[in-house]
Tab-separated table of C-alpha atoms in Angstrom:
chain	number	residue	atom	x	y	z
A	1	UNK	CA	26.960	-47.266	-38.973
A	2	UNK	CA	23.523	-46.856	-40.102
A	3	UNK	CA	22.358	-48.983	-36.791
A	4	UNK	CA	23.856	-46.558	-34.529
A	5	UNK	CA	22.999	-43.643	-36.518
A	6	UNK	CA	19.259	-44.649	-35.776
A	7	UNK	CA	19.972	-45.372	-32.123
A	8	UNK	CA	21.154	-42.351	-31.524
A	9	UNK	CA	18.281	-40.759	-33.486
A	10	UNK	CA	15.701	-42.527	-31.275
A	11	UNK	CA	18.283	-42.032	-28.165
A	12	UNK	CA	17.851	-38.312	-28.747
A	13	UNK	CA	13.829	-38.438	-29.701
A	14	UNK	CA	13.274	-39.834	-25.992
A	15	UNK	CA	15.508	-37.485	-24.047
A	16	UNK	CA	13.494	-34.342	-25.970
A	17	UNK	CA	10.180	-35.914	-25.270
A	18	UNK	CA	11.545	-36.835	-21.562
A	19	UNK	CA	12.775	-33.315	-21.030
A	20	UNK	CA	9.394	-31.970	-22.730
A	21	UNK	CA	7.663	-33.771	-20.005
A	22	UNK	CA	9.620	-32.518	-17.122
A	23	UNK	CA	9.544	-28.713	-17.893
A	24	UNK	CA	6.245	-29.463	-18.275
A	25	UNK	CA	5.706	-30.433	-14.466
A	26	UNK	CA	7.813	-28.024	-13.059
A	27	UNK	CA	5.481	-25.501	-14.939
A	28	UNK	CA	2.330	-26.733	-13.420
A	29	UNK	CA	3.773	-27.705	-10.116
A	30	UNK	CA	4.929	-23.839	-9.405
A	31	UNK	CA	1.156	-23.062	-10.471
A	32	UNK	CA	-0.238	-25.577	-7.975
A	33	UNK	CA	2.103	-26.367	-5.142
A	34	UNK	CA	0.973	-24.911	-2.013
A	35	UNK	CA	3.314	-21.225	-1.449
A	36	UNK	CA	4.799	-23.233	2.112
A	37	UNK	CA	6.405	-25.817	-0.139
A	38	UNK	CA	8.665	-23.944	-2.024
A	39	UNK	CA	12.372	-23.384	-1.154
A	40	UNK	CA	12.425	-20.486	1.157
A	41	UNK	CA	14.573	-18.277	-1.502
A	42	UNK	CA	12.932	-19.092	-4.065
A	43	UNK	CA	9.100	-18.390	-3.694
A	44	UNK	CA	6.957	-16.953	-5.875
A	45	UNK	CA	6.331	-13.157	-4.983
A	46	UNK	CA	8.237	-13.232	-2.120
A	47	UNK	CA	10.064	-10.107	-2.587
A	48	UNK	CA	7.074	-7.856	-3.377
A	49	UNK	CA	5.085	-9.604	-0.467
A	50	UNK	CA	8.139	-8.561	1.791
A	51	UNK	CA	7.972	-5.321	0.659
A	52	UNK	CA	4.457	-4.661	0.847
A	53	UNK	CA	4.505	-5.448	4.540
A	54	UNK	CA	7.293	-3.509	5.526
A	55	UNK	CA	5.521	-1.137	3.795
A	56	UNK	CA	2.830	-1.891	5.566
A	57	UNK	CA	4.345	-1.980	9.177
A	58	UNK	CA	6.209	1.616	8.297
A	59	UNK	CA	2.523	3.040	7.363
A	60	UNK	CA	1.252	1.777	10.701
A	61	UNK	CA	3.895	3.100	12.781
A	62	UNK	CA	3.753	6.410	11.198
A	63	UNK	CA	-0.489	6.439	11.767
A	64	UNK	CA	-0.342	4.988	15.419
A	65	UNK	CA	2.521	8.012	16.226
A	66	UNK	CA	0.331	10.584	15.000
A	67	UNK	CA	-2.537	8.802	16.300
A	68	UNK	CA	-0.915	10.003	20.001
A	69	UNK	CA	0.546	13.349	19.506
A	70	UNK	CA	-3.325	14.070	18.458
A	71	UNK	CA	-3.488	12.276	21.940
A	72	UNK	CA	-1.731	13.982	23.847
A	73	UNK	CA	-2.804	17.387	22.463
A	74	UNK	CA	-6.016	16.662	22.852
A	75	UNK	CA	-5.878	16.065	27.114
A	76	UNK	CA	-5.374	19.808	28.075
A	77	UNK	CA	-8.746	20.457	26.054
A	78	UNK	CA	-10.798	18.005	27.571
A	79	UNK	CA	-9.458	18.080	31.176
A	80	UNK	CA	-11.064	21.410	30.692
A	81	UNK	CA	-14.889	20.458	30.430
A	82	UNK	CA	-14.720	18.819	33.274
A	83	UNK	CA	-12.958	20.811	36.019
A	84	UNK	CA	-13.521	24.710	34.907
A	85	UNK	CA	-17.055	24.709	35.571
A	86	UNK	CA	-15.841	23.368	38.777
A	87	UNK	CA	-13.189	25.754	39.491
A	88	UNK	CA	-14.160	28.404	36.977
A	89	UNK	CA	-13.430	30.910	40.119
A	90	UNK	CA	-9.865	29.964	40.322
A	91	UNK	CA	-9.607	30.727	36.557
A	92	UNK	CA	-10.374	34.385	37.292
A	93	UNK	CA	-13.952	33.788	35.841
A	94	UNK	CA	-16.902	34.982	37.780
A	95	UNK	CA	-19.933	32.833	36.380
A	96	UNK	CA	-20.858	29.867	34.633
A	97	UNK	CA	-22.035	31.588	30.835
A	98	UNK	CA	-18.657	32.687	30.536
A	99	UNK	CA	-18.024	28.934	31.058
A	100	UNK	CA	-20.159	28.158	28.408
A	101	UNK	CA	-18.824	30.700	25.702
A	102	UNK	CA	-15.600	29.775	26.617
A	103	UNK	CA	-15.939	25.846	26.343
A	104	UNK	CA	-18.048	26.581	22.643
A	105	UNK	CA	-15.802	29.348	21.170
A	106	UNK	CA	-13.205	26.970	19.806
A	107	UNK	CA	-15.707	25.032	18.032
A	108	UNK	CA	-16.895	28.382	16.513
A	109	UNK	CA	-13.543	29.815	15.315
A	110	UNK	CA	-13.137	26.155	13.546
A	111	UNK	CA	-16.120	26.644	10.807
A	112	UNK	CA	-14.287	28.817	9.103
A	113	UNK	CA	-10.768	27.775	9.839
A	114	UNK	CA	-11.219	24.535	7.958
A	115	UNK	CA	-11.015	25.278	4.718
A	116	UNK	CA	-8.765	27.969	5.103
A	117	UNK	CA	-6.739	25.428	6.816
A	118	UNK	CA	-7.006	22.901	3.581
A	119	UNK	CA	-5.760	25.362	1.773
A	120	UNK	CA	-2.636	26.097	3.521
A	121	UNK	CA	-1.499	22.301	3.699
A	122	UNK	CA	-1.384	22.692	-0.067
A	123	UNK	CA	1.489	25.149	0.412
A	124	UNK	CA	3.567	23.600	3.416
A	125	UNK	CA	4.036	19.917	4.789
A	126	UNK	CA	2.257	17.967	7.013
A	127	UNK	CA	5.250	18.197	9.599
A	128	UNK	CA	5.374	21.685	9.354
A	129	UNK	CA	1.337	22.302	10.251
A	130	UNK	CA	1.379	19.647	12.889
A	131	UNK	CA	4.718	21.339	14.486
A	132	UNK	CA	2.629	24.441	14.333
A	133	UNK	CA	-0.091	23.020	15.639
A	134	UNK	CA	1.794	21.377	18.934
A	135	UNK	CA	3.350	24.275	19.240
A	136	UNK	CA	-0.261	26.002	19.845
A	137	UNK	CA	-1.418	23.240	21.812
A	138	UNK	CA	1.612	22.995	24.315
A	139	UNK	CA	1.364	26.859	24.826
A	140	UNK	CA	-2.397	26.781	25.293
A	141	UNK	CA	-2.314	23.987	27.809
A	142	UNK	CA	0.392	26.017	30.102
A	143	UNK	CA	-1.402	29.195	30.180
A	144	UNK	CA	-4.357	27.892	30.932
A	145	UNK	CA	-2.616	27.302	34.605
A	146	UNK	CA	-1.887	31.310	34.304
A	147	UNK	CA	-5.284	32.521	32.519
A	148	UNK	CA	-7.547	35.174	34.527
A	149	UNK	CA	-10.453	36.975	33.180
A	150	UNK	CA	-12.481	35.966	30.617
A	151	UNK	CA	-10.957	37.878	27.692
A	152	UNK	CA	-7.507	36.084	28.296
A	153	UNK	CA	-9.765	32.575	28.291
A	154	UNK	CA	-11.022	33.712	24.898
A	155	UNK	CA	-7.971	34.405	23.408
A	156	UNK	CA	-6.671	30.743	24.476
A	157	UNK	CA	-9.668	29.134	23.224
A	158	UNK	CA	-9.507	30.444	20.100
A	159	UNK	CA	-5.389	29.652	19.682
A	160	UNK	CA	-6.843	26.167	20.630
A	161	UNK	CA	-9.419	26.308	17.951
A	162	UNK	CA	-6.787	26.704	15.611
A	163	UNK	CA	-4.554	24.041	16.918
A	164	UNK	CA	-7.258	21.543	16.618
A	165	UNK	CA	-8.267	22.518	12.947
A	166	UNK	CA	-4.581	22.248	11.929
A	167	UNK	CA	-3.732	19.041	14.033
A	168	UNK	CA	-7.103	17.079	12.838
A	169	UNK	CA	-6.704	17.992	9.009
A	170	UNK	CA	-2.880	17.570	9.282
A	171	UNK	CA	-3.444	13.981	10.997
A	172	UNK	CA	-6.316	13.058	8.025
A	173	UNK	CA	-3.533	14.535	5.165
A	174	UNK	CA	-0.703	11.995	6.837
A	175	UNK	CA	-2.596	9.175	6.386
A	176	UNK	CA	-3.854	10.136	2.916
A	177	UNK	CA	0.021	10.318	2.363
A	178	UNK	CA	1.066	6.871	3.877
A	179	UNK	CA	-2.317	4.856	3.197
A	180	UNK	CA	-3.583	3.126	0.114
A	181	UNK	CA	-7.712	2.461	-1.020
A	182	UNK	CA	-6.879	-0.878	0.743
A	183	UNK	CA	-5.817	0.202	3.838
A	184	UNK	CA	-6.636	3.504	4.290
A	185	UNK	CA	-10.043	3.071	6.136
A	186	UNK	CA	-8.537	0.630	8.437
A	187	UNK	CA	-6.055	3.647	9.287
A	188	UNK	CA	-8.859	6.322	9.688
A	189	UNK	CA	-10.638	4.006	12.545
A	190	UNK	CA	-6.643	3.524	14.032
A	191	UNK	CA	-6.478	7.183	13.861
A	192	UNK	CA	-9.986	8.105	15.114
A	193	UNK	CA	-9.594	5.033	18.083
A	194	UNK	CA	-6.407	6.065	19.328
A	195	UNK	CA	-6.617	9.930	19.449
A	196	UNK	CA	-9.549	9.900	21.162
A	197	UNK	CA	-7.470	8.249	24.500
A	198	UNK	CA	-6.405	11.709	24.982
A	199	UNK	CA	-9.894	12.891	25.805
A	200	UNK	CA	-10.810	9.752	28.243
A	201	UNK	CA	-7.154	10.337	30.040
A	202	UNK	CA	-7.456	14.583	29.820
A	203	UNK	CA	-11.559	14.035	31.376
A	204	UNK	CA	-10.430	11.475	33.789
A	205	UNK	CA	-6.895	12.135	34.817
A	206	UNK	CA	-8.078	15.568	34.805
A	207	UNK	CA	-10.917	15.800	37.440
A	208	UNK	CA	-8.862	13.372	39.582
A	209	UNK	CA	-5.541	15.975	39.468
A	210	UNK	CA	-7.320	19.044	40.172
A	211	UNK	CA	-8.381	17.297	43.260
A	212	UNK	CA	-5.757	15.973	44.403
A	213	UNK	CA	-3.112	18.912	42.909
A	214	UNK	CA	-4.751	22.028	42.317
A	215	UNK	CA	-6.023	23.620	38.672
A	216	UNK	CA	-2.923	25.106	37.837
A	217	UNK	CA	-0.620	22.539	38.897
A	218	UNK	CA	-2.770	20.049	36.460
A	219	UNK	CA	-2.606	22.213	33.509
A	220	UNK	CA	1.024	22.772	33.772
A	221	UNK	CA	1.063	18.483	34.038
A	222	UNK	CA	-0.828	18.630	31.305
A	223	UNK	CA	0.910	21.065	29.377
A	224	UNK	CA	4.180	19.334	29.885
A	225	UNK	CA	2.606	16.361	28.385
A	226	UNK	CA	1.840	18.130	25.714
A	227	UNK	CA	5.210	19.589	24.807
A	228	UNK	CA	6.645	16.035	24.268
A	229	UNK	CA	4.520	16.100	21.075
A	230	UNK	CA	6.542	19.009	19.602
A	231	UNK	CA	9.600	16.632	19.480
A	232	UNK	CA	8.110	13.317	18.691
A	233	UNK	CA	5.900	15.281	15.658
A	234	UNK	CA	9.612	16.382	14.183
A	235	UNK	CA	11.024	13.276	14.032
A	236	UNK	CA	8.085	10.976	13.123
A	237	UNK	CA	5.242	12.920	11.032
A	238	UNK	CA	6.418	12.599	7.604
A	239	UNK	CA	6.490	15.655	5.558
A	240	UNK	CA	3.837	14.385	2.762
A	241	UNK	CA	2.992	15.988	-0.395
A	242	UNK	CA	1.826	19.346	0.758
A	243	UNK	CA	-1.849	18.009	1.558
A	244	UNK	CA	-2.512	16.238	-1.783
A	245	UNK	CA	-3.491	12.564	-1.146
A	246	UNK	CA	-1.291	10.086	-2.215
């Protein structure tokens, strides 16, 4: 009895020091085994990696969308530096300064727009401003087809001026809201790449369609373009946190 009493004693001494050993490994083997070698459920950090990207992916979407309805806005604008002082007498104006102050004026009524403008995203959404702001945009574009004189130019210029401020600083808040400090300056040069398509299609797509089409003909084009960003800017631009950076 006393034999087998120290068998199993010694028995049980070497499975503790053999299972000792083994937890051991697996311990150091999940530190050091490369991440491709572990079973495909059961990786280390695999469910916050795959939720990091998707959050990711969503972010990108969301900044590449927003990135084109500032686009799209943008081509009735710039279609106009290049064919009014063109066909600035089919516009109803009679001579190239009114060109000029027309062209500048937006740029003017945005100085002190901007801030005003920050302000007011700290009371509504970032959907709502941009929806306000395509709204402008699609209903500047189509008059400008209509527009004659150069008071009725200023007017539009100056709805446009506050389209842009509201669109721009509406387009920075979104992807305050959807960015993070690691990504978030890749997202500004997405944003600041992609929007500015809409003034090499509105300068180039422009000159060649009042050529071919007529001035008013192109801005209604244009405008129609436009309007398309009213819908997309509902269902995509998320609604943010009223202008405060996430």
């Amino acid at each position: 009895a006393r034999r087998i009493g120290s068998l199993l004693k010694i028995s049980f001494a070497v499975w503790e020091k053999e299972r000792y050993w083994i937890l051991t490994r697996q311990r150091y083997d999940s530190v050091t085994m490369p991440y491709d070698r572990f079973p495909k459920g059961n990786r280390p950090g695999q469910e916050g990696k795959g939720r990091h990207m998707a959050e990711k992916e969503r972010a990108s979407r969301q900044v590449i969308v927003i990135s084109l309805i500032t686009a799209a806005c943008l081509i009735g604008d710039s279609m106009l530096y290049i064919v009014l002082p063109i066909c600035f007498a089919q516009a109803g104006l009679s001579s190239l300064w009114e060109v000029g102050i027309i062209l500048s004026v937006n740029r003017l009524v945005r100085l002190p727009l901007n801030p005003i403008v920050g302000w007011l995203y700290r009371h509504i959404s970032d959907r709502t401003g941009i929806f306000i702001a395509t709204v402008l945009a699609t209903i500047t574009t189509f008059s400008y087809a209509f527009a004659d004189g150069f008071a009725v130019w200023l007017l539009l210029r100056c709805l446009w001026g506050i389209a842009w401020t509201l669109l721009r600083l509406g387009g920075f808040y979104c992807i305050l809201n959807v960015s993070s400090d690691d990504n978030r300056g890749y997202f500004m040069g997405l944003y600041n790449g992609l929007y500015r398509i809409g003034s090499l299609a509105g300068m180039l797509l422009g000159g060649i369609f009042a050529d071919w089409l007529g001035f008013s003909v192109t801005c209604m084009l244009f405008g129609a373009c436009t309007a398309v960003t009213i819908v997309l800017g509902l269902i995509y631009v998320p609604r943010g946190n009223s202008g405060v950076p996430a």
